[in-house]
Amino acid sequence: MTGPTEGGTALRVWVARPLPAGRRTAERVAALGHRPLLAPVLALAPSGAPPPDGPFDALVLTSASAIPAVAGTRFAALPAYCVGGRTAAAARAAGLGSVHESVHEAAGDAAALAGLIGRTLPPGARLLHAAGRERKDEPAATLGRRGYHLTVWVAYAATPLPALPAAVAAALADEGLAAGNLARGSLSRVNLDDGSLDAALHYSRRSAATALGLARAAGREAGFRRLVHHCLSADVAAPLVAAGILSHVVAARPDEDALMAGLASVHPECDAEASPALRPGRDRC
């Protein structure tokens, strides 16, 4: 930890989110008075897969990462159904849905997106889901059961880095050294400015699993386990829970505002709730 901020303590926070969204997240972390370490563990790139022929009645977006592939195609004119506010904002900024001025946003998860489509489009509608190569079964499974015809276009791919980013490896090594010094009573963690990490932000299940795997391969798992892991949802936290990592916080809502509120855990008011597996003594963020 680096020094006091208004009402609390500054943290050094690992932002593992892929670019370009990770850069915006790091800026938000800095605006809260913390020190971000922007070090993605996944690299996003267009898949190069040709778009399907169609026709389609609407576009489904579960990630803003698909938007660059859609922009400039004939699908950009379709009504766009977005998983949450950030994806919807990115879609509008890229000019999607402009012909019909129709960009719809759900409440931040696949179930809410399926519900939104069910309330606004009739069964039988033809949907194009611009998605990543690695994706979940939802909302496709629910929409299929409800009579929608959904075609998946793999618009982008997220590739794990071959190794833990060097800055993170060094910081987690510092974390191990700091913990050893603390155990011996040789320094105060509050006054420590050794470059070690305090927390990590995870936006996807795959990113969290990849971060853990890379830390383990680099011999930094012990330092990784000591971090407080802030997760966008319980699904994102699942690989950490499976690995027995109890020090994690799940946002009260699956959106970035709620996730960022968890970083204000030193404040009396906080909009994040503890995972059921949160370490003892931390029943609130």
Short mmCIF file of C-alpha atoms in Angstrom, two decimals:
data_model
loop_
_atom_site.label_atom_id
_atom_site.label_comp_id
_atom_site.label_asym_id
_atom_site.label_seq_id
_atom_site.Cartn_x
_atom_site.Cartn_y
_atom_site.Cartn_z
CA MET A 1 0.00 0.00 0.00
CA THR A 2 1.33 3.38 -0.90
CA GLY A 3 -0.28 6.05 1.21
CA PRO A 4 -3.54 7.45 2.48
CA THR A 5 -6.37 8.59 0.24
CA GLU A 6 -9.48 10.38 1.40
CA GLY A 7 -11.13 8.08 3.91
CA GLY A 8 -8.82 5.12 3.33
CA THR A 9 -5.59 3.69 1.99
CA ALA A 10 -4.22 3.62 -1.53
CA LEU A 11 -3.85 0.14 -3.02
CA ARG A 12 -1.71 -1.23 -5.80
CA VAL A 13 -4.18 -2.98 -8.08
CA TRP A 14 -3.43 -5.43 -10.86
CA VAL A 15 -5.74 -4.81 -13.83
CA ALA A 16 -5.65 -8.08 -15.77
CA ARG A 17 -8.33 -7.00 -18.26
CA PRO A 18 -7.41 -7.10 -21.96
CA LEU A 19 -6.78 -3.93 -23.95
CA PRO A 20 -8.24 -1.55 -24.90
CA ALA A 21 -10.85 -1.80 -22.12
CA GLY A 22 -8.13 -2.50 -19.56
CA ARG A 23 -6.65 0.94 -20.15
CA ARG A 24 -9.95 2.62 -19.30
CA THR A 25 -10.27 0.46 -16.18
CA ALA A 26 -6.75 1.42 -15.07
CA GLU A 27 -7.68 5.08 -15.45
CA ARG A 28 -10.72 4.56 -13.23
CA VAL A 29 -8.59 2.81 -10.61
CA ALA A 30 -6.16 5.74 -10.63
CA ALA A 31 -9.03 8.22 -10.32
CA LEU A 32 -10.02 6.47 -7.08
CA GLY A 33 -6.57 7.27 -5.68
CA HIS A 34 -5.09 3.79 -6.15
CA ARG A 35 -2.05 2.68 -8.19
CA PRO A 36 -3.01 0.46 -11.13
CA LEU A 37 -0.70 -2.10 -12.69
CA LEU A 38 -2.12 -2.66 -16.18
CA ALA A 39 -0.96 -6.12 -17.23
CA PRO A 40 -3.50 -8.12 -19.30
CA VAL A 41 -3.21 -11.89 -19.41
CA LEU A 42 -5.31 -12.23 -22.59
CA ALA A 43 -4.64 -10.61 -25.97
CA LEU A 44 -7.66 -9.79 -28.13
CA ALA A 45 -7.52 -9.93 -31.92
CA PRO A 46 -10.04 -10.21 -34.78
CA SER A 47 -10.68 -13.83 -35.70
CA GLY A 48 -10.67 -13.21 -39.43
CA ALA A 49 -13.75 -15.42 -39.78
CA PRO A 50 -16.07 -14.18 -42.56
CA PRO A 51 -19.48 -13.00 -41.37
CA PRO A 52 -22.47 -15.22 -42.15
CA ASP A 53 -24.84 -14.37 -44.97
CA GLY A 54 -28.04 -13.66 -43.05
CA PRO A 55 -30.50 -12.01 -43.26
CA PHE A 56 -30.84 -11.10 -39.60
CA ASP A 57 -33.32 -9.09 -37.58
CA ALA A 58 -31.02 -8.02 -34.74
CA LEU A 59 -27.47 -8.11 -33.47
CA VAL A 60 -26.56 -9.63 -30.08
CA LEU A 61 -23.45 -8.37 -28.27
CA THR A 62 -22.18 -9.94 -25.07
CA SER A 63 -18.87 -8.05 -25.17
CA ALA A 64 -17.66 -4.74 -26.53
CA SER A 65 -14.67 -6.67 -27.92
CA ALA A 66 -16.82 -7.78 -30.87
CA ILE A 67 -17.73 -4.23 -31.90
CA PRO A 68 -14.64 -3.44 -34.04
CA ALA A 69 -15.40 -6.47 -36.23
CA VAL A 70 -19.04 -5.43 -36.63
CA ALA A 71 -18.45 -1.73 -37.31
CA GLY A 72 -18.35 -1.00 -41.01
CA THR A 73 -20.25 -4.14 -41.98
CA ARG A 74 -23.87 -4.34 -43.06
CA PHE A 75 -24.69 -5.66 -39.59
CA ALA A 76 -23.87 -2.29 -38.03
CA ALA A 77 -27.31 -1.06 -39.11
CA LEU A 78 -29.17 -3.79 -37.23
CA PRO A 79 -30.83 -3.10 -33.88
CA ALA A 80 -28.19 -4.04 -31.32
CA TYR A 81 -28.99 -5.87 -28.08
CA CYS A 82 -26.12 -5.40 -25.63
CA VAL A 83 -25.36 -7.21 -22.40
CA GLY A 84 -24.81 -4.02 -20.39
CA GLY A 85 -24.29 -0.28 -20.36
CA ARG A 86 -20.59 -0.29 -21.25
CA THR A 87 -21.13 -2.49 -24.30
CA ALA A 88 -24.11 -0.36 -25.33
CA ALA A 89 -22.08 2.84 -25.01
CA ALA A 90 -19.29 1.35 -27.13
CA ALA A 91 -21.84 0.24 -29.73
CA ARG A 92 -23.31 3.74 -29.97
CA ALA A 93 -19.85 5.29 -30.20
CA ALA A 94 -19.04 2.97 -33.13
CA GLY A 95 -22.26 3.92 -34.91
CA LEU A 96 -24.04 0.60 -34.44
CA GLY A 97 -27.82 0.63 -34.62
CA SER A 98 -27.72 4.12 -36.11
CA VAL A 99 -30.17 3.46 -38.94
CA HIS A 100 -32.96 2.64 -36.51
CA GLU A 101 -31.40 4.52 -33.57
CA SER A 102 -31.79 1.22 -31.81
CA VAL A 103 -29.19 0.15 -29.26
CA HIS A 104 -30.73 -1.72 -26.32
CA GLU A 105 -28.92 -2.49 -23.08
CA ALA A 106 -29.58 -5.23 -20.56
CA ALA A 107 -28.69 -5.25 -16.88
CA GLY A 108 -25.22 -6.75 -17.21
CA ASP A 109 -25.50 -10.52 -17.63
CA ALA A 110 -26.64 -13.12 -20.15
CA ALA A 111 -29.91 -13.89 -18.35
CA ALA A 112 -30.90 -10.23 -18.40
CA LEU A 113 -29.99 -10.01 -22.08
CA ALA A 114 -32.14 -13.02 -22.96
CA GLY A 115 -35.00 -11.47 -20.98
CA LEU A 116 -34.65 -8.15 -22.79
CA ILE A 117 -34.76 -9.84 -26.19
CA GLY A 118 -37.76 -11.90 -25.09
CA ARG A 119 -39.67 -8.75 -24.15
CA THR A 120 -38.93 -6.82 -27.34
CA LEU A 121 -38.57 -9.31 -30.21
CA PRO A 122 -41.03 -12.04 -31.23
CA PRO A 123 -40.02 -15.72 -31.16
CA GLY A 124 -38.71 -16.74 -34.55
CA ALA A 125 -36.60 -13.59 -34.92
CA ARG A 126 -33.23 -14.20 -36.58
CA LEU A 127 -30.37 -13.10 -34.34
CA LEU A 128 -26.67 -12.68 -35.07
CA HIS A 129 -24.44 -13.11 -32.01
CA ALA A 130 -21.04 -11.52 -32.64
CA ALA A 131 -18.94 -13.28 -30.03
CA GLY A 132 -15.51 -14.50 -29.04
CA ARG A 133 -14.08 -17.91 -29.82
CA GLU A 134 -14.34 -18.83 -26.13
CA ARG A 135 -17.86 -18.15 -24.92
CA LYS A 136 -20.53 -19.41 -22.55
CA ASP A 137 -23.69 -21.32 -23.46
CA GLU A 138 -25.84 -18.32 -22.55
CA PRO A 139 -27.72 -16.42 -23.85
CA ALA A 140 -27.84 -18.79 -26.87
CA ALA A 141 -29.30 -21.73 -24.92
CA THR A 142 -32.16 -19.72 -23.42
CA LEU A 143 -32.96 -17.94 -26.68
CA GLY A 144 -32.99 -21.24 -28.56
CA ARG A 145 -35.46 -22.74 -26.09
CA ARG A 146 -37.69 -19.72 -26.54
CA GLY A 147 -37.88 -20.15 -30.30
CA TYR A 148 -35.29 -17.64 -31.55
CA HIS A 149 -32.95 -18.50 -34.40
CA LEU A 150 -29.48 -17.49 -33.29
CA THR A 151 -26.36 -17.68 -35.44
CA VAL A 152 -22.95 -17.23 -33.81
CA TRP A 153 -20.25 -15.31 -35.66
CA VAL A 154 -16.83 -15.75 -34.03
CA ALA A 155 -15.68 -12.17 -34.49
CA TYR A 156 -12.66 -12.12 -32.19
CA ALA A 157 -10.41 -14.39 -30.17
CA ALA A 158 -8.76 -13.97 -26.79
CA THR A 159 -5.38 -15.67 -26.63
CA PRO A 160 -3.63 -16.29 -23.29
CA LEU A 161 -0.17 -14.80 -22.91
CA PRO A 162 2.61 -17.39 -22.91
CA ALA A 163 3.89 -16.24 -19.52
CA LEU A 164 2.95 -14.07 -16.57
CA PRO A 165 3.72 -10.40 -17.36
CA ALA A 166 7.15 -9.55 -15.97
CA ALA A 167 5.86 -6.62 -13.89
CA VAL A 168 3.31 -8.88 -12.19
CA ALA A 169 5.85 -11.61 -11.59
CA ALA A 170 8.15 -9.09 -9.91
CA ALA A 171 5.31 -7.60 -7.86
CA LEU A 172 4.14 -11.00 -6.65
CA ALA A 173 7.70 -11.86 -5.69
CA ASP A 174 7.81 -8.62 -3.69
CA GLU A 175 4.50 -9.62 -2.12
CA GLY A 176 6.07 -12.87 -0.89
CA LEU A 177 9.07 -11.00 0.52
CA ALA A 178 6.82 -8.46 2.22
CA ALA A 179 4.72 -11.18 3.78
CA GLY A 180 7.84 -12.85 5.16
CA ASN A 181 9.07 -9.59 6.63
CA LEU A 182 5.69 -8.95 8.21
CA ALA A 183 5.68 -12.40 9.76
CA ARG A 184 9.04 -11.57 11.33
CA GLY A 185 7.72 -8.20 12.49
CA SER A 186 10.41 -6.29 10.62
CA LEU A 187 8.17 -3.72 8.91
CA SER A 188 4.71 -2.20 8.87
CA ARG A 189 2.60 -3.16 5.82
CA VAL A 190 0.74 0.15 6.01
CA ASN A 191 3.95 2.09 5.46
CA LEU A 192 5.31 -0.31 2.87
CA ASP A 193 6.18 1.06 -0.60
CA ASP A 194 7.94 -1.99 -2.02
CA GLY A 195 6.07 -2.40 -5.30
CA SER A 196 4.05 -5.40 -4.17
CA LEU A 197 0.41 -5.88 -5.09
CA ASP A 198 -2.64 -5.61 -2.86
CA ALA A 199 -5.53 -6.56 -5.14
CA ALA A 200 -6.47 -7.80 -8.60
CA LEU A 201 -9.47 -7.03 -10.83
CA HIS A 202 -11.01 -9.87 -12.86
CA TYR A 203 -13.63 -9.25 -15.54
CA SER A 204 -14.08 -12.72 -17.01
CA ARG A 205 -13.91 -16.31 -15.84
CA ARG A 206 -11.30 -17.11 -18.46
CA SER A 207 -9.13 -14.16 -17.48
CA ALA A 208 -9.22 -15.17 -13.81
CA ALA A 209 -8.36 -18.78 -14.66
CA THR A 210 -5.56 -17.65 -16.98
CA ALA A 211 -4.10 -15.31 -14.36
CA LEU A 212 -4.04 -18.12 -11.82
CA GLY A 213 -2.49 -20.55 -14.28
CA LEU A 214 0.25 -18.12 -15.32
CA ALA A 215 1.04 -17.25 -11.71
CA ARG A 216 1.29 -20.94 -10.88
CA ALA A 217 3.55 -21.64 -13.86
CA ALA A 218 5.79 -18.72 -12.89
CA GLY A 219 6.17 -19.94 -9.32
CA ARG A 220 4.15 -16.99 -8.01
CA GLU A 221 1.03 -18.79 -6.82
CA ALA A 222 1.67 -18.01 -3.15
CA GLY A 223 1.79 -14.27 -3.87
CA PHE A 224 -1.28 -14.57 -6.11
CA ARG A 225 -3.25 -16.23 -3.32
CA ARG A 226 -2.45 -13.40 -0.91
CA LEU A 227 -4.14 -10.79 -3.10
CA VAL A 228 -7.74 -9.70 -2.63
CA HIS A 229 -9.36 -10.68 -5.93
CA HIS A 230 -12.23 -8.41 -7.00
CA CYS A 231 -14.49 -10.28 -9.45
CA LEU A 232 -17.24 -8.95 -11.68
CA SER A 233 -19.55 -11.87 -10.84
CA ALA A 234 -19.70 -15.19 -9.03
CA ASP A 235 -19.08 -16.91 -12.37
CA VAL A 236 -15.85 -14.92 -12.81
CA ALA A 237 -14.75 -15.97 -9.32
CA ALA A 238 -15.46 -19.67 -9.96
CA PRO A 239 -11.87 -20.67 -10.94
CA LEU A 240 -10.56 -18.99 -7.79
CA VAL A 241 -13.11 -20.76 -5.61
CA ALA A 242 -12.23 -24.08 -7.26
CA ALA A 243 -8.57 -23.45 -6.43
CA GLY A 244 -9.42 -22.73 -2.80
CA ILE A 245 -8.60 -19.02 -3.02
CA LEU A 246 -10.84 -17.55 -0.35
CA SER A 247 -9.69 -13.94 -0.50
CA HIS A 248 -12.05 -12.58 -3.14
CA VAL A 249 -14.93 -10.15 -3.46
CA VAL A 250 -17.85 -10.40 -5.89
CA ALA A 251 -19.52 -7.23 -7.15
CA ALA A 252 -23.11 -6.75 -6.03
CA ARG A 253 -24.08 -6.23 -9.68
CA PRO A 254 -22.23 -7.47 -12.77
CA ASP A 255 -21.08 -4.01 -13.86
CA GLU A 256 -17.92 -1.98 -13.53
CA ASP A 257 -19.38 0.64 -11.20
CA ALA A 258 -20.18 -2.03 -8.59
CA LEU A 259 -16.78 -3.65 -9.09
CA MET A 260 -15.01 -0.33 -8.57
CA ALA A 261 -17.05 0.30 -5.43
CA GLY A 262 -15.40 -2.77 -3.95
CA LEU A 263 -12.04 -0.99 -4.10
CA ALA A 264 -13.48 1.53 -1.65
CA SER A 265 -13.68 -1.24 0.94
CA VAL A 266 -12.01 0.94 3.52
CA HIS A 267 -15.01 3.28 3.37
CA PRO A 268 -18.12 2.70 5.52
CA GLU A 269 -20.39 2.60 2.45
CA CYS A 270 -19.60 -0.04 -0.16
CA ASP A 271 -21.60 -1.45 -3.09
CA ALA A 272 -20.00 -4.88 -3.24
CA GLU A 273 -20.92 -7.99 -1.37
CA ALA A 274 -18.75 -10.84 -0.20
CA SER A 275 -18.69 -14.14 -1.98
CA PRO A 276 -19.92 -17.01 0.21
CA ALA A 277 -16.32 -18.24 0.14
CA LEU A 278 -14.82 -14.95 1.31
CA ARG A 279 -12.20 -15.38 3.98
CA PRO A 280 -13.47 -15.29 7.57
CA GLY A 281 -13.93 -11.88 9.09
CA ARG A 282 -14.76 -10.12 5.80
CA ASP A 283 -18.51 -10.49 5.47
CA ARG A 284 -18.67 -7.13 3.70
CA CYS A 285 -16.27 -5.61 1.24
#
